[in-house]
PDB file of C-alpha atoms in Angstrom:
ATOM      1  CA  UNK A   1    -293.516  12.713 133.355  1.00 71.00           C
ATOM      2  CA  UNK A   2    -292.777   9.821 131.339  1.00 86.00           C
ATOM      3  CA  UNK A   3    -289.796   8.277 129.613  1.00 90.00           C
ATOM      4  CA  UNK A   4    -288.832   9.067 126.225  1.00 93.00           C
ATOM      5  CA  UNK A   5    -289.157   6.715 123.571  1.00 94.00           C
ATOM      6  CA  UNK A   6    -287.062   3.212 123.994  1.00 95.00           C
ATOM      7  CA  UNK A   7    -287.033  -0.524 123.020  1.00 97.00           C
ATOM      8  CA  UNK A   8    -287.485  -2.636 125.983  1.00 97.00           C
ATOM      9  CA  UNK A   9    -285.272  -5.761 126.460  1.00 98.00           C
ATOM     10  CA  UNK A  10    -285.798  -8.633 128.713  1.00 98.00           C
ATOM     11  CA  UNK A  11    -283.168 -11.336 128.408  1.00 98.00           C
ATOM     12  CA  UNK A  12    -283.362 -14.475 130.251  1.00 97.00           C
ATOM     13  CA  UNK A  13    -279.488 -14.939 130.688  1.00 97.00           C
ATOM     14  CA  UNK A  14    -276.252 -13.131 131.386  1.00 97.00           C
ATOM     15  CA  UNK A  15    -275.085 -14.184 127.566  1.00 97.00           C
ATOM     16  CA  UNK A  16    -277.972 -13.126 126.231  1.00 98.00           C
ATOM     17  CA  UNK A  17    -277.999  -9.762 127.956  1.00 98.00           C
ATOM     18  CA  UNK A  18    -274.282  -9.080 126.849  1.00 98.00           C
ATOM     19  CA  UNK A  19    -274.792  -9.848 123.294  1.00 98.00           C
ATOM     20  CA  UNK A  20    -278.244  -7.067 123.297  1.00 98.00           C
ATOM     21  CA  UNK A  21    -275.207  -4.787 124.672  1.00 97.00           C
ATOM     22  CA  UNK A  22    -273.066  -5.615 122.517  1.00 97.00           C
ATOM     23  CA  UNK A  23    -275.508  -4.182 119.960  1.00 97.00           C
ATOM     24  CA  UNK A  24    -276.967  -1.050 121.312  1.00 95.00           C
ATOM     25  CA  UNK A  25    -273.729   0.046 122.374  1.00 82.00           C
ATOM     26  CA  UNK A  26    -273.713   3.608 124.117  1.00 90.00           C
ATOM     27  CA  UNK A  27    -277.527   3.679 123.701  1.00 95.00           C
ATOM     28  CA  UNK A  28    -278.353   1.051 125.981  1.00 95.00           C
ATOM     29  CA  UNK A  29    -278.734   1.268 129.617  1.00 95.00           C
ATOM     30  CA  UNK A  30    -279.027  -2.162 131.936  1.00 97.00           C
ATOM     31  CA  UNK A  31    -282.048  -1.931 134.469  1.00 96.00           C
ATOM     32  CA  UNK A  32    -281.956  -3.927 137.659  1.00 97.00           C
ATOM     33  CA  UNK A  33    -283.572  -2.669 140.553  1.00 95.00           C
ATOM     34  CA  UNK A  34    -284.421   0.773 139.145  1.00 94.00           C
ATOM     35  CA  UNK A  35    -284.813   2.796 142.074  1.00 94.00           C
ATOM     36  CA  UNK A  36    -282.523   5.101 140.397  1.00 93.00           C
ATOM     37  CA  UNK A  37    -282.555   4.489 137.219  1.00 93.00           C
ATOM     38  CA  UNK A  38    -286.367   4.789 136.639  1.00 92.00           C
ATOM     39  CA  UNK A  39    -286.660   8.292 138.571  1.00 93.00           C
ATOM     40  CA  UNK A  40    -284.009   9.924 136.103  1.00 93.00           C
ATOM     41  CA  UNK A  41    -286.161   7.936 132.884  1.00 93.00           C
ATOM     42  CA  UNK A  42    -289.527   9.583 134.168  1.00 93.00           C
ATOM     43  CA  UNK A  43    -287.758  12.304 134.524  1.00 93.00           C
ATOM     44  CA  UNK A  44    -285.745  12.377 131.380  1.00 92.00           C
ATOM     45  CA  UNK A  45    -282.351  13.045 132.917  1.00 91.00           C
ATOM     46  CA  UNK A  46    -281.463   9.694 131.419  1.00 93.00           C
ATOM     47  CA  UNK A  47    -282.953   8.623 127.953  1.00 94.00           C
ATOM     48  CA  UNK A  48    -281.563   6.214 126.723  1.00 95.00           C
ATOM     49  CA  UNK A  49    -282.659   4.257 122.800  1.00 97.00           C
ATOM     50  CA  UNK A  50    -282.842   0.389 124.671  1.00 97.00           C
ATOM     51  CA  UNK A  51    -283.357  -0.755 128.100  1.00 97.00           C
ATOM     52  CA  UNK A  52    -282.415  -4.159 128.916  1.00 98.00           C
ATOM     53  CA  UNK A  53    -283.964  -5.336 132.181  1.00 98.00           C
ATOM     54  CA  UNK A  54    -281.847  -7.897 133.482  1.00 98.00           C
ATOM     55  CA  UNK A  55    -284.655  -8.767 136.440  1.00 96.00           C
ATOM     56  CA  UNK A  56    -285.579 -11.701 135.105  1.00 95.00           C
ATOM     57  CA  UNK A  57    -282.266 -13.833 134.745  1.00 97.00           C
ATOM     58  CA  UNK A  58    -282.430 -16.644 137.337  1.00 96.00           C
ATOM     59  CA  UNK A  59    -279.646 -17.927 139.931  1.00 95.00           C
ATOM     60  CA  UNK A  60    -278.307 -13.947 139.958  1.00 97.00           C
ATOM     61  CA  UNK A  61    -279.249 -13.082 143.365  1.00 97.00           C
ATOM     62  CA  UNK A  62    -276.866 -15.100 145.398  1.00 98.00           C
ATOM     63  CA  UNK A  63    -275.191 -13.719 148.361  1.00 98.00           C
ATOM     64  CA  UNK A  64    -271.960 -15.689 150.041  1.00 98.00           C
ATOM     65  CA  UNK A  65    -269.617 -15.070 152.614  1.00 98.00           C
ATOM     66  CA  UNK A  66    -266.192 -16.937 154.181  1.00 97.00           C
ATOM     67  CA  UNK A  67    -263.842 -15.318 156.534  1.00 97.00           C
ATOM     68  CA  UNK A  68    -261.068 -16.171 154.443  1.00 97.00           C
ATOM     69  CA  UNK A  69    -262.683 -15.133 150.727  1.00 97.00           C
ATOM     70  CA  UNK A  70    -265.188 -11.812 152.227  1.00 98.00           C
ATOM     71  CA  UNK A  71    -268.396 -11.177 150.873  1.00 98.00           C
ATOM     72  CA  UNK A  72    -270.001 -12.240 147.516  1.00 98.00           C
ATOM     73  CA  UNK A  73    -273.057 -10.167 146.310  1.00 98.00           C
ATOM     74  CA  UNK A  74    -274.664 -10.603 142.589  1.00 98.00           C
ATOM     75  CA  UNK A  75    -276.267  -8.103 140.632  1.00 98.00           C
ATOM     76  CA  UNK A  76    -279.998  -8.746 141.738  1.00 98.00           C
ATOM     77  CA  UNK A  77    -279.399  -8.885 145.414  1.00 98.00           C
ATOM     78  CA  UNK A  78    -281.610  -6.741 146.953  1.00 98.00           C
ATOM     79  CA  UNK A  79    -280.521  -4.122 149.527  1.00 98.00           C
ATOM     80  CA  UNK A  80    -282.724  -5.826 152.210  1.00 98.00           C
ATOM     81  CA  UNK A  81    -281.402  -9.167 151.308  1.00 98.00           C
ATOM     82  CA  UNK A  82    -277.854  -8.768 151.710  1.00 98.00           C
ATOM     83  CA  UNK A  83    -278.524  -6.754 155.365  1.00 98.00           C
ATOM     84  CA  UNK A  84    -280.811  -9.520 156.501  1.00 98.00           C
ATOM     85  CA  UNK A  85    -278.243 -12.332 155.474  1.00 98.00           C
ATOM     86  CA  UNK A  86    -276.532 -13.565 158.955  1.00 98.00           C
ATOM     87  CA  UNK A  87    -273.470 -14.838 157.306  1.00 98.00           C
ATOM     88  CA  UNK A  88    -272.325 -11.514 155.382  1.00 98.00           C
ATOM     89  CA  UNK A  89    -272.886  -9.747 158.794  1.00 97.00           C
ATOM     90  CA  UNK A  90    -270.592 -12.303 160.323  1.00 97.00           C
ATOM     91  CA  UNK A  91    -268.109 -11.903 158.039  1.00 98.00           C
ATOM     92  CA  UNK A  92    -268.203  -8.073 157.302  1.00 98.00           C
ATOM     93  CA  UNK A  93    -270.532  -6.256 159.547  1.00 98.00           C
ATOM     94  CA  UNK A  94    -270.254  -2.702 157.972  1.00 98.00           C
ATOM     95  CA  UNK A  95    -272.476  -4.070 154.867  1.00 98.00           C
ATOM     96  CA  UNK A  96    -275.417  -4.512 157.397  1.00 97.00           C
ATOM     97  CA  UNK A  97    -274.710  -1.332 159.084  1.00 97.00           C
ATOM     98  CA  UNK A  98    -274.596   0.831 156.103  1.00 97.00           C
ATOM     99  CA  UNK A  99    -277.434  -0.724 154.392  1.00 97.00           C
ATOM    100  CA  UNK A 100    -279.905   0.069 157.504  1.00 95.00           C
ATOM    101  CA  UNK A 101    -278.924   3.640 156.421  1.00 95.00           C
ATOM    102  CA  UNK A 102    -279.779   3.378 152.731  1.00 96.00           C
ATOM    103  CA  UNK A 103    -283.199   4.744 152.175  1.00 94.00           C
ATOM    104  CA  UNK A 104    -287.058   3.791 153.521  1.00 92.00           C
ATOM    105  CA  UNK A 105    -287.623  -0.042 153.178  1.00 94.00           C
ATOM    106  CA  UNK A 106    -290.001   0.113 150.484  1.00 94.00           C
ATOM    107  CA  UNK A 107    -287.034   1.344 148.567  1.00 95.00           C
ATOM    108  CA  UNK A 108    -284.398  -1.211 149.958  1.00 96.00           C
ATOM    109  CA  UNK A 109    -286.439  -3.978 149.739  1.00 97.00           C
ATOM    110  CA  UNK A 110    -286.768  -3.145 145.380  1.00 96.00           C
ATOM    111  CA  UNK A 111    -283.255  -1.797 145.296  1.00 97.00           C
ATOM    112  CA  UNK A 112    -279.894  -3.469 144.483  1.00 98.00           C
ATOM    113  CA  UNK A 113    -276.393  -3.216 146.490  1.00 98.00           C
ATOM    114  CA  UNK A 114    -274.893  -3.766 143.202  1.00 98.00           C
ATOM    115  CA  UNK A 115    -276.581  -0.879 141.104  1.00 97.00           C
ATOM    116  CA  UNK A 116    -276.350   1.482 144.079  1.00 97.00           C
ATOM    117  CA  UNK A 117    -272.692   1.130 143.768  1.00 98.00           C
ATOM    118  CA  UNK A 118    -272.385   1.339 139.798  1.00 97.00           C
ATOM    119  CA  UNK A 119    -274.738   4.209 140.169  1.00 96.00           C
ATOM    120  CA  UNK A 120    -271.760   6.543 141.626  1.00 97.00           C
ATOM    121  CA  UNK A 121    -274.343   8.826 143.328  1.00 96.00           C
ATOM    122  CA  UNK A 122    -271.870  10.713 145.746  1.00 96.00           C
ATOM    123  CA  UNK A 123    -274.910  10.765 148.341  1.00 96.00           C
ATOM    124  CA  UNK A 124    -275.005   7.239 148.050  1.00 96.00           C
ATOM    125  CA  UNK A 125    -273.475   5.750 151.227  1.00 97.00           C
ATOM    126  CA  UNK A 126    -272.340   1.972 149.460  1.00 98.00           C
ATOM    127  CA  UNK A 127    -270.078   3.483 147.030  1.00 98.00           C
ATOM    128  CA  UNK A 128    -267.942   5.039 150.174  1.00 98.00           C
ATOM    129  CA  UNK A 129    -268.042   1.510 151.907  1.00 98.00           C
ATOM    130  CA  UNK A 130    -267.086   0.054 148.436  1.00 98.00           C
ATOM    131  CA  UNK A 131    -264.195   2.381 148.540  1.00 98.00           C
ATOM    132  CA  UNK A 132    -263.455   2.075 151.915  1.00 98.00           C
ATOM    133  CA  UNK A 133    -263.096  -1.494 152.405  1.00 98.00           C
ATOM    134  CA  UNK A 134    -261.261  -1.734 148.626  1.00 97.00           C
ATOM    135  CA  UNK A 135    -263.719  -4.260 147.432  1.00 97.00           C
ATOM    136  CA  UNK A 136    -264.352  -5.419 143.733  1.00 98.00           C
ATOM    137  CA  UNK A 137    -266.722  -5.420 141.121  1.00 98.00           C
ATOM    138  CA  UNK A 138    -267.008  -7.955 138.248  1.00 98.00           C
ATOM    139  CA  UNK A 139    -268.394  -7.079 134.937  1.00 98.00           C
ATOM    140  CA  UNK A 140    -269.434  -9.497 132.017  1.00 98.00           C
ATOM    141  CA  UNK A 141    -269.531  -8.859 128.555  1.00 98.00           C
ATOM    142  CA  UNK A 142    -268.999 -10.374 124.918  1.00 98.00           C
ATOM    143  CA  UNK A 143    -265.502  -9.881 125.135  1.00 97.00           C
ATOM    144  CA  UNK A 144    -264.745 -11.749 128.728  1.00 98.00           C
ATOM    145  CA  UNK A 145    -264.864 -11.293 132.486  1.00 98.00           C
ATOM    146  CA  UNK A 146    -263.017  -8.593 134.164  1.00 98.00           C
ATOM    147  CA  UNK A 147    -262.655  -7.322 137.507  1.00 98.00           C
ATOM    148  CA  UNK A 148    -262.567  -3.075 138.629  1.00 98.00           C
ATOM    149  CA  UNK A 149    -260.735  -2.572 141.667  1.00 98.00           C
ATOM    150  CA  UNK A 150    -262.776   0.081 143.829  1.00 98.00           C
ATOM    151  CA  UNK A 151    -259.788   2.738 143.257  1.00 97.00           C
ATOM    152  CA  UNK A 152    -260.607   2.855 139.906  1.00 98.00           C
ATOM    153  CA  UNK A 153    -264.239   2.178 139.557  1.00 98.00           C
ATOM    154  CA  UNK A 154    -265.459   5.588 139.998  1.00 97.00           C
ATOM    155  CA  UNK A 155    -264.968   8.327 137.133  1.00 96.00           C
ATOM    156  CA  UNK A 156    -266.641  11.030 138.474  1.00 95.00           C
ATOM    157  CA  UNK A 157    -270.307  12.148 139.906  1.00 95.00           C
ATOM    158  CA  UNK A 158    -272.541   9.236 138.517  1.00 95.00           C
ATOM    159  CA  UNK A 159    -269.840   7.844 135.951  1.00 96.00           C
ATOM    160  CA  UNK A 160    -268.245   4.817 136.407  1.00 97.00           C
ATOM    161  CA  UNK A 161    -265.814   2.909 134.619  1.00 97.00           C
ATOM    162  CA  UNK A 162    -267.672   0.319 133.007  1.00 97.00           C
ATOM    163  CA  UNK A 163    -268.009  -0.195 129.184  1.00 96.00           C
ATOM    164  CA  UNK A 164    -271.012   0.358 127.396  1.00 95.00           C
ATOM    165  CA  UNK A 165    -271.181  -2.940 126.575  1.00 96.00           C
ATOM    166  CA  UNK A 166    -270.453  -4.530 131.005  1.00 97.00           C
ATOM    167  CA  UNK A 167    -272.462  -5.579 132.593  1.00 98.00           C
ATOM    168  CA  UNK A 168    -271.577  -5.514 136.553  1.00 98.00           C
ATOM    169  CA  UNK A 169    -272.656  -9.137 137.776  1.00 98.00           C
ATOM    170  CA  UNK A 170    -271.437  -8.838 141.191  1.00 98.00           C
ATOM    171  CA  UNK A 171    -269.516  -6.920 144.131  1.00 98.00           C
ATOM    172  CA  UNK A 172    -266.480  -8.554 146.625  1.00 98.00           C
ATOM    173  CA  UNK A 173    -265.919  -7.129 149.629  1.00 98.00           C
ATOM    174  CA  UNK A 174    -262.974  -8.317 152.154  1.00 98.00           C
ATOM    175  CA  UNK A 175    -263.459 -10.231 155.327  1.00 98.00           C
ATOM    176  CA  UNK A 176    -263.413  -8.214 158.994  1.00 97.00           C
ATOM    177  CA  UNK A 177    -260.414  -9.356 161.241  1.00 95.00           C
ATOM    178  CA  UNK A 178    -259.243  -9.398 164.747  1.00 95.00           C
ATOM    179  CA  UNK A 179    -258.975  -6.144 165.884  1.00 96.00           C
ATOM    180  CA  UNK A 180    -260.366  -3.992 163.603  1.00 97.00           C
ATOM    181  CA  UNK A 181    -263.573  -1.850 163.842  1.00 98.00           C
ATOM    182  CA  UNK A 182    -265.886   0.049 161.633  1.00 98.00           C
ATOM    183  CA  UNK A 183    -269.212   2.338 161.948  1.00 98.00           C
ATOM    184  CA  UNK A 184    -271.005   4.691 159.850  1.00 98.00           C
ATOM    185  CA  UNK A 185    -273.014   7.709 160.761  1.00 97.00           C
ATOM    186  CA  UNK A 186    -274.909  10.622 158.976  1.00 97.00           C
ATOM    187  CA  UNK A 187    -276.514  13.563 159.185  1.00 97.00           C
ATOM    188  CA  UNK A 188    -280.255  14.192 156.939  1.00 95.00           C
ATOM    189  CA  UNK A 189    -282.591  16.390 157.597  1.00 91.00           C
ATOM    190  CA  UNK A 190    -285.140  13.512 157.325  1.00 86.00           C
ATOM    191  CA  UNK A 191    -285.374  10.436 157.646  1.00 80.00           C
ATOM    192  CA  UNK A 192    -284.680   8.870 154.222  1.00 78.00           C
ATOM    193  CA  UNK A 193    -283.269  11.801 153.050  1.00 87.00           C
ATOM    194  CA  UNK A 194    -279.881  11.601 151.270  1.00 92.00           C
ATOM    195  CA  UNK A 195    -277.543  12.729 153.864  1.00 96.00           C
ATOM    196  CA  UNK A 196    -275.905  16.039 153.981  1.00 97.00           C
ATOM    197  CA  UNK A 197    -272.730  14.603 155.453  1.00 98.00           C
ATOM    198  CA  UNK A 198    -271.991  10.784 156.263  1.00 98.00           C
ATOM    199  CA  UNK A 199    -268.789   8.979 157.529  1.00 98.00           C
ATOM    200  CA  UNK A 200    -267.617   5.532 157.104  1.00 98.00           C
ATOM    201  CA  UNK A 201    -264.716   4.368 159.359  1.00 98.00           C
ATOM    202  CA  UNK A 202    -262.599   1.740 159.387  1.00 98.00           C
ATOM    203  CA  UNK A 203    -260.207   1.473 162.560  1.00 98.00           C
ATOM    204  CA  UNK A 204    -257.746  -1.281 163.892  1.00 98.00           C
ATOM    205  CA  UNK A 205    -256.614  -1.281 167.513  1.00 97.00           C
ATOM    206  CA  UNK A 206    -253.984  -3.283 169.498  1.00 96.00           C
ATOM    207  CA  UNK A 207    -253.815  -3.111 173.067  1.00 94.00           C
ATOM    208  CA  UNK A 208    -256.439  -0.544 173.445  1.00 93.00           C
ATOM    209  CA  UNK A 209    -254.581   2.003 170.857  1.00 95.00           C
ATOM    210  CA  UNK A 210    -254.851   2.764 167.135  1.00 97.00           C
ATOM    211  CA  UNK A 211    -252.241   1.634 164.983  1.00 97.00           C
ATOM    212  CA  UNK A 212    -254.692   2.530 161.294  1.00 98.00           C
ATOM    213  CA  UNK A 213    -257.214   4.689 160.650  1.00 98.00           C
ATOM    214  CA  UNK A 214    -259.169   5.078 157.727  1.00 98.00           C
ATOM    215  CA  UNK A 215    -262.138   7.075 156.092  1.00 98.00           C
ATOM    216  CA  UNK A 216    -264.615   7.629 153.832  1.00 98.00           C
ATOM    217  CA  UNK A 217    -267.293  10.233 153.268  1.00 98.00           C
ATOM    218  CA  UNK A 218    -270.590  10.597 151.366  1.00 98.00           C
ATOM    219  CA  UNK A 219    -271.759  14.347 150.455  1.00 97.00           C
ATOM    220  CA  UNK A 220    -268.248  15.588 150.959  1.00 98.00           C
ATOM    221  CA  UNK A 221    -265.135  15.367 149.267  1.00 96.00           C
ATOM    222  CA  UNK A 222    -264.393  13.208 146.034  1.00 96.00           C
ATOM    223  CA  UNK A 223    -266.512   9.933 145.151  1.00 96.00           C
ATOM    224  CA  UNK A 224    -264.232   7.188 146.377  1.00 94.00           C
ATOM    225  CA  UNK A 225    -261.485   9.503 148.189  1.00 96.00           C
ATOM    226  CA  UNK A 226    -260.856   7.482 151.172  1.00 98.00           C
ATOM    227  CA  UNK A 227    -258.629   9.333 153.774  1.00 98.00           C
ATOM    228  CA  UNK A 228    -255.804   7.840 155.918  1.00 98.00           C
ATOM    229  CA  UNK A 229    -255.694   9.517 159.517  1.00 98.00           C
ATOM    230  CA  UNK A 230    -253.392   6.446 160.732  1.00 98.00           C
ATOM    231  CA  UNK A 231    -250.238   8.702 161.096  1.00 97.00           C
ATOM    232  CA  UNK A 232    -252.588  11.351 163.067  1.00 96.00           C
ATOM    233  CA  UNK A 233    -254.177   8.984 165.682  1.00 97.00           C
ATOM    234  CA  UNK A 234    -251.614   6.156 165.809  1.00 97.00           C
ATOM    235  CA  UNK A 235    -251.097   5.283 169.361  1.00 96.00           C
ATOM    236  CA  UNK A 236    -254.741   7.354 170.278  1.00 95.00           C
ATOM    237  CA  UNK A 237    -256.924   6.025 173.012  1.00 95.00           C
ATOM    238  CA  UNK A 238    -259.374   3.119 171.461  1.00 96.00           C
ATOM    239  CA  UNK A 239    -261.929   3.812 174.647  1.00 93.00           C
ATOM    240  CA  UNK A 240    -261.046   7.447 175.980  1.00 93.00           C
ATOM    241  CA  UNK A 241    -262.809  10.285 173.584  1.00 91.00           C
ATOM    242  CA  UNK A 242    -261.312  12.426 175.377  1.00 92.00           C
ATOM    243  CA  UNK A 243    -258.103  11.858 174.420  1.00 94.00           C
ATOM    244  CA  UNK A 244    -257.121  14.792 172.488  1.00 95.00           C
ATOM    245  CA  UNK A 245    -255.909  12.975 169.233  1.00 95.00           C
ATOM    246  CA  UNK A 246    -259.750  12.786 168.356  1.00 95.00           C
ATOM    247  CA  UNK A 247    -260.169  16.671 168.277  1.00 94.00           C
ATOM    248  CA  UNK A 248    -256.913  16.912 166.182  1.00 95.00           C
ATOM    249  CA  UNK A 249    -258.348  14.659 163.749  1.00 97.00           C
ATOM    250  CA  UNK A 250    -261.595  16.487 163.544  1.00 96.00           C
ATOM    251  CA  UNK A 251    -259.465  19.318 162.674  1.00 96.00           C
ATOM    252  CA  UNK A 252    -257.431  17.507 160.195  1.00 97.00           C
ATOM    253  CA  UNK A 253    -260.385  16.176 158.240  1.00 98.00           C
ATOM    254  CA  UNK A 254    -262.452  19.646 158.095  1.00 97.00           C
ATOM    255  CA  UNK A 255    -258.894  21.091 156.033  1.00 96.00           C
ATOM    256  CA  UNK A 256    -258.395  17.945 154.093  1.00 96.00           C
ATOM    257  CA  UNK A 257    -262.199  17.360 153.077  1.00 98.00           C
ATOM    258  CA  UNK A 258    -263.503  19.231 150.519  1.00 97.00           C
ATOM    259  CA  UNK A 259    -267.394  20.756 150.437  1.00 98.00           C
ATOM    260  CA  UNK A 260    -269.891  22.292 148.383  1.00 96.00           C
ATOM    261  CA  UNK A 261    -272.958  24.223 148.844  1.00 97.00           C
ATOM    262  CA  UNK A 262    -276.249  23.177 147.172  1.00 94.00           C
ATOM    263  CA  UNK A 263    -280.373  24.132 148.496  1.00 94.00           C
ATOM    264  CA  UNK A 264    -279.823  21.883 151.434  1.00 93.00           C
ATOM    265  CA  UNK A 265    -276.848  23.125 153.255  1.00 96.00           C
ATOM    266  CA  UNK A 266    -274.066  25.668 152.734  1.00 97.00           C
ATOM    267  CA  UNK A 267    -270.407  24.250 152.288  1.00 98.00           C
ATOM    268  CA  UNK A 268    -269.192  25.297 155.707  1.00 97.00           C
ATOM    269  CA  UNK A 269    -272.057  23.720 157.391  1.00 98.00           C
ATOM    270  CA  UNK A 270    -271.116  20.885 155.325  1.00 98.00           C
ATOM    271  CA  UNK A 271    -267.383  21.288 156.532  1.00 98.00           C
ATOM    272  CA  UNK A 272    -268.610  21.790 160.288  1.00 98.00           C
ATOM    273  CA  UNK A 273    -270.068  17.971 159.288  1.00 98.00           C
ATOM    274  CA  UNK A 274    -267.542  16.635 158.648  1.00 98.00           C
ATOM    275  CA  UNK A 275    -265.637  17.428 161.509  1.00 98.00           C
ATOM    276  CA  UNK A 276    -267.760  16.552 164.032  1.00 97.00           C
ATOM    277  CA  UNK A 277    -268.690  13.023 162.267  1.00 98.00           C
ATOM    278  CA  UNK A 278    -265.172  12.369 161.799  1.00 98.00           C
ATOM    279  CA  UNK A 279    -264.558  11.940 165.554  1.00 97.00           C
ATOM    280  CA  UNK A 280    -267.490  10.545 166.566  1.00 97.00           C
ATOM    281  CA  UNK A 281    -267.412   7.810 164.130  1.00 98.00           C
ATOM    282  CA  UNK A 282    -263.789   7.044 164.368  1.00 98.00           C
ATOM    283  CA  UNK A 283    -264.166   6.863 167.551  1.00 97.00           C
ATOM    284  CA  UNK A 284    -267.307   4.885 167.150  1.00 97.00           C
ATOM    285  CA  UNK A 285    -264.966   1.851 164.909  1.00 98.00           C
ATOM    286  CA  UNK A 286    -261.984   2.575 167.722  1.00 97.00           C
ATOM    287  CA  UNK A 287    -264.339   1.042 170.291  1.00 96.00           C
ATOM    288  CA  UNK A 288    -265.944  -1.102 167.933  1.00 97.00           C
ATOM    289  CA  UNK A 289    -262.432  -2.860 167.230  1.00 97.00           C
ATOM    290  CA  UNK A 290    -260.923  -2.597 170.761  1.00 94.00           C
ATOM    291  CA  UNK A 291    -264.399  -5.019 171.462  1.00 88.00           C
ATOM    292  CA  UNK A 292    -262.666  -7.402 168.683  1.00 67.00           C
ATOM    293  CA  UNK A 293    -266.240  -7.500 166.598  1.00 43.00           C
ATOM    294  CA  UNK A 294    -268.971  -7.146 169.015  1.00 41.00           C
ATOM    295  CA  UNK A 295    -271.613  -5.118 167.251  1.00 40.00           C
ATOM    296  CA  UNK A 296    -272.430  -1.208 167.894  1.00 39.00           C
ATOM    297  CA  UNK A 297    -275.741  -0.084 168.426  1.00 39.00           C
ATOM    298  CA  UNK A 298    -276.342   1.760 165.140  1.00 39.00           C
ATOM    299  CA  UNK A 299    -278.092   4.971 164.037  1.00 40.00           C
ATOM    300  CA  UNK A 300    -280.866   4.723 161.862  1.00 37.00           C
ATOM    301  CA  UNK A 301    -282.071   7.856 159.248  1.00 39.00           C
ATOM    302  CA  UNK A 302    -280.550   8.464 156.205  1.00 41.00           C
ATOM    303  CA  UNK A 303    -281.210   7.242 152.311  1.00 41.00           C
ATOM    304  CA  UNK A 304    -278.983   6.076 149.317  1.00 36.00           C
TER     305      UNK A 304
END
């Protein structure tokens, strides 16, 4: 299929860009990577009147990292970009490891953190690390700069909070520190599939036992709900999976995590998910954190 009919816009700067927006208003959509946004076009889920291609506007790629400031990401960073850049990794290492998850590299290499995020695809794993590690987006328009807190970026399935007339110009996540851990794991039928269930876990640990424990999850519950299991597993073993505090979690989240049923799975399988993941990858950032940084081994499948 093809798109409907639309007026194509190609600015060659961030003013120029917001002043086209300014104009179109709610019948203008901003194109950066378009590795969603073209699909739903051909497809004419989306159609909107003007398309303004940002792709073009120079010096808005820039990634950049301090462990006292966190991570820096503009609009037009690319998925593979950002995962391949040593000094995000350094500073916060669950980009990298969520990003090997997003997708098949033909995809990631096109694709931008940025959009995936401002996308709001539930299925999307970024959003939940967005949410999880209460980063920060910041949008330009005619009227001024403003920054969205991740707690209130996300509207709903696929809506986000921006304006019409924003433009989102680039994403802040926090630094790591000592002691805590994360990891991310999910389940797909194939690889590059969007997953059925995914976790993302952030843990800290002091003297080999929790004292916070916190979660996200992508294909279950509400987009951006992270969940607090630090009262649950404070004091639980950072290196022991046996300990049973893991299995009461497991149990915790499949009650407090909501699923639903769609072609690919049914809602309890999803629940069963979400269980099982829940252990294994807090366990996973326990151990990751009780190492104070040294990298996991991570799994590799998935899409976003």
């Amino acid at each position: 299929m093809k798109p409907s009919p639309l007026t194509y816009h190609r600015p060659r700067s961030i003013d120029e860009a917001c002043e086209i927006l300014a104009r179109v208003a709610h019948e203008g959509k901003v194109l950066a990577g378009g590795q969603s946004l073209i699909p739903l076009l051909s497809m004419r889920l989306a159609a909107p009147a003007h398309l303004v291609d940002i792709g073009s506007i120079p010096r808005l790629d820039a990634v950049s990292a301090s462990p006292e400031l966190g991570v820096t990401f503009d609009a037009l960073t690319t998925h593979t970009a950002l995962e391949a850049d040593a000094s995000a990794a350094a500073v916060q290492p669950l980009l990298g490891r969520a990003l090997r998850l997003v997708a098949h590299p033909t995809i990631r290499n096109r694709g931008t953190t940025v959009g995936s995020i401002v996308h709001a695809d539930p299925s999307a794993e970024m959003p939940a690390v967005l949410a999880l590690l209460g980063g920060t987006l910041t949008v330009r328009s005619v009227r001024g700069v403003r920054e969205i807190r991740a707690d209130e970026l996300f509207a709903g399935p696929l809506e986000s909070t921006l304006e019409p007339d924003e433009i989102a110009t680039s994403v802040t996540v926090p630094p790591t520190r000592p002691g805590m851990g994360t990891a991310i794991d999910e389940i797909a039928r194939r690889h590059g599939d969007y997953a059925l269930v995914g976790v993302v876990a952030q843990v800290e640990v002091e003297d080999g036992a929790i004292t916070s424990a916190r979660m996200t999850y992508v294909s279950a519950g509400e987009l951006g709900q992270v969940v607090d299991y630090s009262d649950a597993l404070r004091g639980a073993s950072a290196t022991d999976d046996r300990d049973p505090m893991w299995q009461l979690v497991s149990e915790m989240a499949r009650e407090t995590v909501d699923t639903d049923a769609d072609i690919h799975a049914t809602a309890r399988y999803r629940s069963q998910l979400v269980a099982a993941l829940t252990g294994r990858v807090g366990f996973a950032a326990a151990q990751d954190a009780a190492r104070d940084g040294t990298r996991m081994p991570m799994p590799t499948g998935g899409r976003s």
